[in-house]
PDB file of C-alpha atoms in Angstrom:
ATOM      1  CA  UNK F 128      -5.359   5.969  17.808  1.00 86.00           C
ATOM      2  CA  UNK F 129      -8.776   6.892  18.795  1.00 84.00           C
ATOM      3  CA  UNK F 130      -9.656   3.732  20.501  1.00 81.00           C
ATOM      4  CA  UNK F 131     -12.905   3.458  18.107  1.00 83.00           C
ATOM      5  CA  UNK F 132     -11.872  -0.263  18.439  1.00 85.00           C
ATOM      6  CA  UNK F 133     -11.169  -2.422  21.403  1.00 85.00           C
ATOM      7  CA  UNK F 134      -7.128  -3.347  21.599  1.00 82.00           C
ATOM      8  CA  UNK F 135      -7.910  -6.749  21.914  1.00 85.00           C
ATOM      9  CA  UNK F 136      -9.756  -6.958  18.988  1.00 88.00           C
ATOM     10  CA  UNK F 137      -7.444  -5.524  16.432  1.00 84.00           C
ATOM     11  CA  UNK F 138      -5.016  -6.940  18.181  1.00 85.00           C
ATOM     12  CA  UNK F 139      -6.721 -10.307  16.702  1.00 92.00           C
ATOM     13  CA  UNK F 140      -7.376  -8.758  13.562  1.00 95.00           C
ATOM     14  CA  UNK F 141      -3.391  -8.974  12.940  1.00 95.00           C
ATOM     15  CA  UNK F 142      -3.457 -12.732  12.974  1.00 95.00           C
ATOM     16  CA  UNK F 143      -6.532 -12.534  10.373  1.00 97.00           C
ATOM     17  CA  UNK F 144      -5.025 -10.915   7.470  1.00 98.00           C
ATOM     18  CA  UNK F 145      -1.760 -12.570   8.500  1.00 98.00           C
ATOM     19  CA  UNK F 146      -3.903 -15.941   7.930  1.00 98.00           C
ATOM     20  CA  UNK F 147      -5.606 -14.381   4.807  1.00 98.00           C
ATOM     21  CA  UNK F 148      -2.371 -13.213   3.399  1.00 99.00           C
ATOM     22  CA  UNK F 149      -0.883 -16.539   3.935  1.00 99.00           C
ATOM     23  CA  UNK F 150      -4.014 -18.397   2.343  1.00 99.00           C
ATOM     24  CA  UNK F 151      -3.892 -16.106  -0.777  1.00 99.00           C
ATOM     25  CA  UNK F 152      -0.104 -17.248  -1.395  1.00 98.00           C
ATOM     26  CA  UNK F 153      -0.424 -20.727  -0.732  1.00 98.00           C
ATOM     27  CA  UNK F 154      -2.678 -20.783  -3.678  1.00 98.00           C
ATOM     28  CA  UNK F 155      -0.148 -19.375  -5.958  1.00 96.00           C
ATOM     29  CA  UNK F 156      -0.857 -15.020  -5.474  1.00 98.00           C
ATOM     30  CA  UNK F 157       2.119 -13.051  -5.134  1.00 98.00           C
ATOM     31  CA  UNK F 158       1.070  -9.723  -2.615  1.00 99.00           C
ATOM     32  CA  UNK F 159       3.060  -6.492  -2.306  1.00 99.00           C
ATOM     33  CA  UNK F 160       2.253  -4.007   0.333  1.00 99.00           C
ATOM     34  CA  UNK F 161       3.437  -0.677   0.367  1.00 99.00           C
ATOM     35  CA  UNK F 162       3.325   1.612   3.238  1.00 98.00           C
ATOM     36  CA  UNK F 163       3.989   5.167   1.605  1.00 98.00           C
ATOM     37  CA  UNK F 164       5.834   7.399   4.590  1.00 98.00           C
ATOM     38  CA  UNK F 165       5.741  10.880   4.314  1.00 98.00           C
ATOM     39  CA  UNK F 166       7.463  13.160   6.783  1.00 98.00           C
ATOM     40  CA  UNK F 167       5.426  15.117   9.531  1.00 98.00           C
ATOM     41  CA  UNK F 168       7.173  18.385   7.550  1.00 98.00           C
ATOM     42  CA  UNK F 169       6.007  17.299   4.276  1.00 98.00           C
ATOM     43  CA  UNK F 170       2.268  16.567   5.317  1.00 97.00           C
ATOM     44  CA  UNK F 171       2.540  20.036   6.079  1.00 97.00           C
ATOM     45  CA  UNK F 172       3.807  21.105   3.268  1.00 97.00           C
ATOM     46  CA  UNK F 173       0.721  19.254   0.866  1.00 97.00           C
ATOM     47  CA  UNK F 174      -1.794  20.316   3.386  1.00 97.00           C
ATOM     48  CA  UNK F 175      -0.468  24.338   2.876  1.00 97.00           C
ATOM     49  CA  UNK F 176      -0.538  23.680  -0.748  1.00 97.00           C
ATOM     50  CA  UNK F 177      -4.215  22.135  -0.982  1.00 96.00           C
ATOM     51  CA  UNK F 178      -5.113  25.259   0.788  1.00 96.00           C
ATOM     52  CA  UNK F 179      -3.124  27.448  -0.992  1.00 97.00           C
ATOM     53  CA  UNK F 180      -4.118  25.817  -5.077  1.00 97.00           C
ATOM     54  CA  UNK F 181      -8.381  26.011  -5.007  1.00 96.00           C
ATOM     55  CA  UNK F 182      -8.023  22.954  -7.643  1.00 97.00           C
ATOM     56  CA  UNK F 183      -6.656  21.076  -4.643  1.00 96.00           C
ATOM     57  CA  UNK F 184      -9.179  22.260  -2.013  1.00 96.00           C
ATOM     58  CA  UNK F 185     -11.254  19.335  -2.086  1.00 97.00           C
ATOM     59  CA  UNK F 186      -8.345  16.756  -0.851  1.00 95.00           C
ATOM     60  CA  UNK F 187      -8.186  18.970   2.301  1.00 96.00           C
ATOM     61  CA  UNK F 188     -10.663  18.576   5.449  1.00 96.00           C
ATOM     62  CA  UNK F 189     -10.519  20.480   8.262  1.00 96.00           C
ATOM     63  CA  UNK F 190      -9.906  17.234  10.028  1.00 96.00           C
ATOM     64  CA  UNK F 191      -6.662  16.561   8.721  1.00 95.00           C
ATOM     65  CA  UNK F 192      -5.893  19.671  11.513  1.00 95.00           C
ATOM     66  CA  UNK F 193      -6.725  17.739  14.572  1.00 95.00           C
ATOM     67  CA  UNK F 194      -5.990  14.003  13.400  1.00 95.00           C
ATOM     68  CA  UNK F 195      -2.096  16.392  12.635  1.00 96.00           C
ATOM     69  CA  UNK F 196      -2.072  16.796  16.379  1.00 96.00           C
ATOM     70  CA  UNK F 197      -1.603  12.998  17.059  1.00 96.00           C
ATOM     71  CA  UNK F 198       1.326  12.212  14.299  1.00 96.00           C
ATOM     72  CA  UNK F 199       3.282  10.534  16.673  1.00 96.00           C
ATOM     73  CA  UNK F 200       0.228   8.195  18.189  1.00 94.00           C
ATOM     74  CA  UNK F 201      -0.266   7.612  14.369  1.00 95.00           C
ATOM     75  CA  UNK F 202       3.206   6.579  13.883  1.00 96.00           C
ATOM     76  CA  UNK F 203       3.183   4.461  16.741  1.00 94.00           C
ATOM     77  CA  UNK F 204      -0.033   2.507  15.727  1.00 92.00           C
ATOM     78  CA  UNK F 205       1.490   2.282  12.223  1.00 94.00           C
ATOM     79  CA  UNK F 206       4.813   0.851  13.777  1.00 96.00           C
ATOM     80  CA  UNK F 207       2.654  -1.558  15.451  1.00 94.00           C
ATOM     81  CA  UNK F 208       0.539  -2.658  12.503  1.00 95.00           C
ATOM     82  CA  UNK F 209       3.700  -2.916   9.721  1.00 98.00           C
ATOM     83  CA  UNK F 210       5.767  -5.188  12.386  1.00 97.00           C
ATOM     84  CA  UNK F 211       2.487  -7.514  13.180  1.00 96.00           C
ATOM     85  CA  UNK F 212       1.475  -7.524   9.847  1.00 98.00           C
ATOM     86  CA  UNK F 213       4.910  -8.003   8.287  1.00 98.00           C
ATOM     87  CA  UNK F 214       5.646 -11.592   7.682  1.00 98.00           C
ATOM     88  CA  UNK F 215       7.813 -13.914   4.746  1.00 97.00           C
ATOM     89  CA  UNK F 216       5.208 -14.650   2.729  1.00 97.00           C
ATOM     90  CA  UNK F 217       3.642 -11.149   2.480  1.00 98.00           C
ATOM     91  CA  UNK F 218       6.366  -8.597   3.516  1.00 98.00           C
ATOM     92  CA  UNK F 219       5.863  -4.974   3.696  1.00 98.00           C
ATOM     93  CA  UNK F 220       8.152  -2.146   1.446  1.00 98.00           C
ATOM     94  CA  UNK F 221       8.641   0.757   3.286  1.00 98.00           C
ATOM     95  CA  UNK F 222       8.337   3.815   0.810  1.00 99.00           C
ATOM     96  CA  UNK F 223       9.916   7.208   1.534  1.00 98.00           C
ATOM     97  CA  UNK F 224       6.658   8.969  -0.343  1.00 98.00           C
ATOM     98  CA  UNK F 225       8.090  12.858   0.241  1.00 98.00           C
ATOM     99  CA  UNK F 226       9.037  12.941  -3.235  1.00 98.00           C
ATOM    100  CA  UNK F 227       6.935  11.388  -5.819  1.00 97.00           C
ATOM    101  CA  UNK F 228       9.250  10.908  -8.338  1.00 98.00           C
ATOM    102  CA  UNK F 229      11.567   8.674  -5.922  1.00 98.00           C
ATOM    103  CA  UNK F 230       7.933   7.058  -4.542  1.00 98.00           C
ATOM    104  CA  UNK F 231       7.368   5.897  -8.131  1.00 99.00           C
ATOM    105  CA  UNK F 232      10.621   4.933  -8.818  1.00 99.00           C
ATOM    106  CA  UNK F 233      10.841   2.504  -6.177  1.00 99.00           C
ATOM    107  CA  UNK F 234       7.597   0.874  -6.604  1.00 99.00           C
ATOM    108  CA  UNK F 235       8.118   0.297 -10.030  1.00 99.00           C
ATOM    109  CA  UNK F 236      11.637  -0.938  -9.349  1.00 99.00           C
ATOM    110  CA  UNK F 237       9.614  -3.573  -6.988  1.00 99.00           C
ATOM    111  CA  UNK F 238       6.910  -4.237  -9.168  1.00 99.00           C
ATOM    112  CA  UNK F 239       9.424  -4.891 -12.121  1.00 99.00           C
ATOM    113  CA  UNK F 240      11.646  -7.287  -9.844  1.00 98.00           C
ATOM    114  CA  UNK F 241       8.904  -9.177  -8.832  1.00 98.00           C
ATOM    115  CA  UNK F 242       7.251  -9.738 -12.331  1.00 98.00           C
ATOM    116  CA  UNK F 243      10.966 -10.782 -13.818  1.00 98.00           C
ATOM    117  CA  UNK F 244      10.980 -12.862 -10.878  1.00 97.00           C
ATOM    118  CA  UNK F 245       7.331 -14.866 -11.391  1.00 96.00           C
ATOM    119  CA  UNK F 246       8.265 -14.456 -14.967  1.00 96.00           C
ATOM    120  CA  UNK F 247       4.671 -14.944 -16.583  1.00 95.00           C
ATOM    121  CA  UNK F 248       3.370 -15.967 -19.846  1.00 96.00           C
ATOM    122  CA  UNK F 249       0.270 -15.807 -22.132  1.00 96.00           C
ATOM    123  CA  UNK F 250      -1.263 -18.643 -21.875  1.00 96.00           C
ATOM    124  CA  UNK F 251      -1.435 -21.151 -24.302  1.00 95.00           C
ATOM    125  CA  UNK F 252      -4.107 -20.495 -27.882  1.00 94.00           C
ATOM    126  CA  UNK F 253      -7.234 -22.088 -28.287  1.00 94.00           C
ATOM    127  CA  UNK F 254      -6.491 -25.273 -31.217  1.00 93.00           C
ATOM    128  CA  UNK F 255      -7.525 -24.032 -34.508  1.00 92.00           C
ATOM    129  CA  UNK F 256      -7.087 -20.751 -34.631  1.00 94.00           C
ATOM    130  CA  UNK F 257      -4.235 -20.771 -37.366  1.00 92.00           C
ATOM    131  CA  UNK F 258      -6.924 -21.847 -39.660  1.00 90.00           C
ATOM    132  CA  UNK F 259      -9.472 -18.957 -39.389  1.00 94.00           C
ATOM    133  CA  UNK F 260      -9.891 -16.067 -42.167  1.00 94.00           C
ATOM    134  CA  UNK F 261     -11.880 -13.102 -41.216  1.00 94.00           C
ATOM    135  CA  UNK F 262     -13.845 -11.260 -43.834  1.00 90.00           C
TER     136      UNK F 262
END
């Protein structure tokens, strides 16, 4: 958004976590990204509120005024990173984050699937052990 990097190179950077994405599951790792989307009206809303609560204070920066200004270059770059970066093997969920509770809910819901779905187990004891008393 700032052009702090060259397009061209994180334009390449795509294909390298695509290929370290795809590495990491071809040796058996299961990966879930989630993008958490908040509106541009409820970023406002959490900003007012960090300003308003002094316990929250510290999450706020004046910075978070001018980076505000280019939401929609944001959202364009982020369009841009989800669709390069979105592949078979290592898709991205999409998370409407303006309410937490619903946030949660559907990344546990994921996170639940996905475990029935690799459906792990403890691995196996040591030998022996059935024979040990501890005094």
């Amino acid at each position: 958004v700032r052009n702090l990097v060259p397009r061209k190179e994180w334009s390449s950077r795509y294909d390298r976590i695509n290929d370290f994405e795809k590495q990491l599951t071809d040796s058996g790792i299961t990966i879930l990204k989630f993008f958490l989307h908040i509106s541009k009206e409820e970023q406002l809303e959490r900003l007012q509120a960090r300003l308003d609560n002094t316990n929250k204070r510290w999450k706020f920066s004046k910075a978070d005024l001018s980076e505000r200004k280019l939401w929609d270059d944001y959202q364009v770059a982020y369009t841009d990173a989800l669709n390069k970066c979105n592949t078979t093997h290592a898709p991205w969920h999409i998370i409407c984050a303006d309410r937490k509770w619903h946030r949660n809910l559907t990344i546990s819901s994921i996170v639940r699937n996905t475990l029935e779905q690799m459906n792990p187990e403890y691995p196996p004891a040591e030998e022996g052990l059935e024979d040990i008393i501890l005094t």
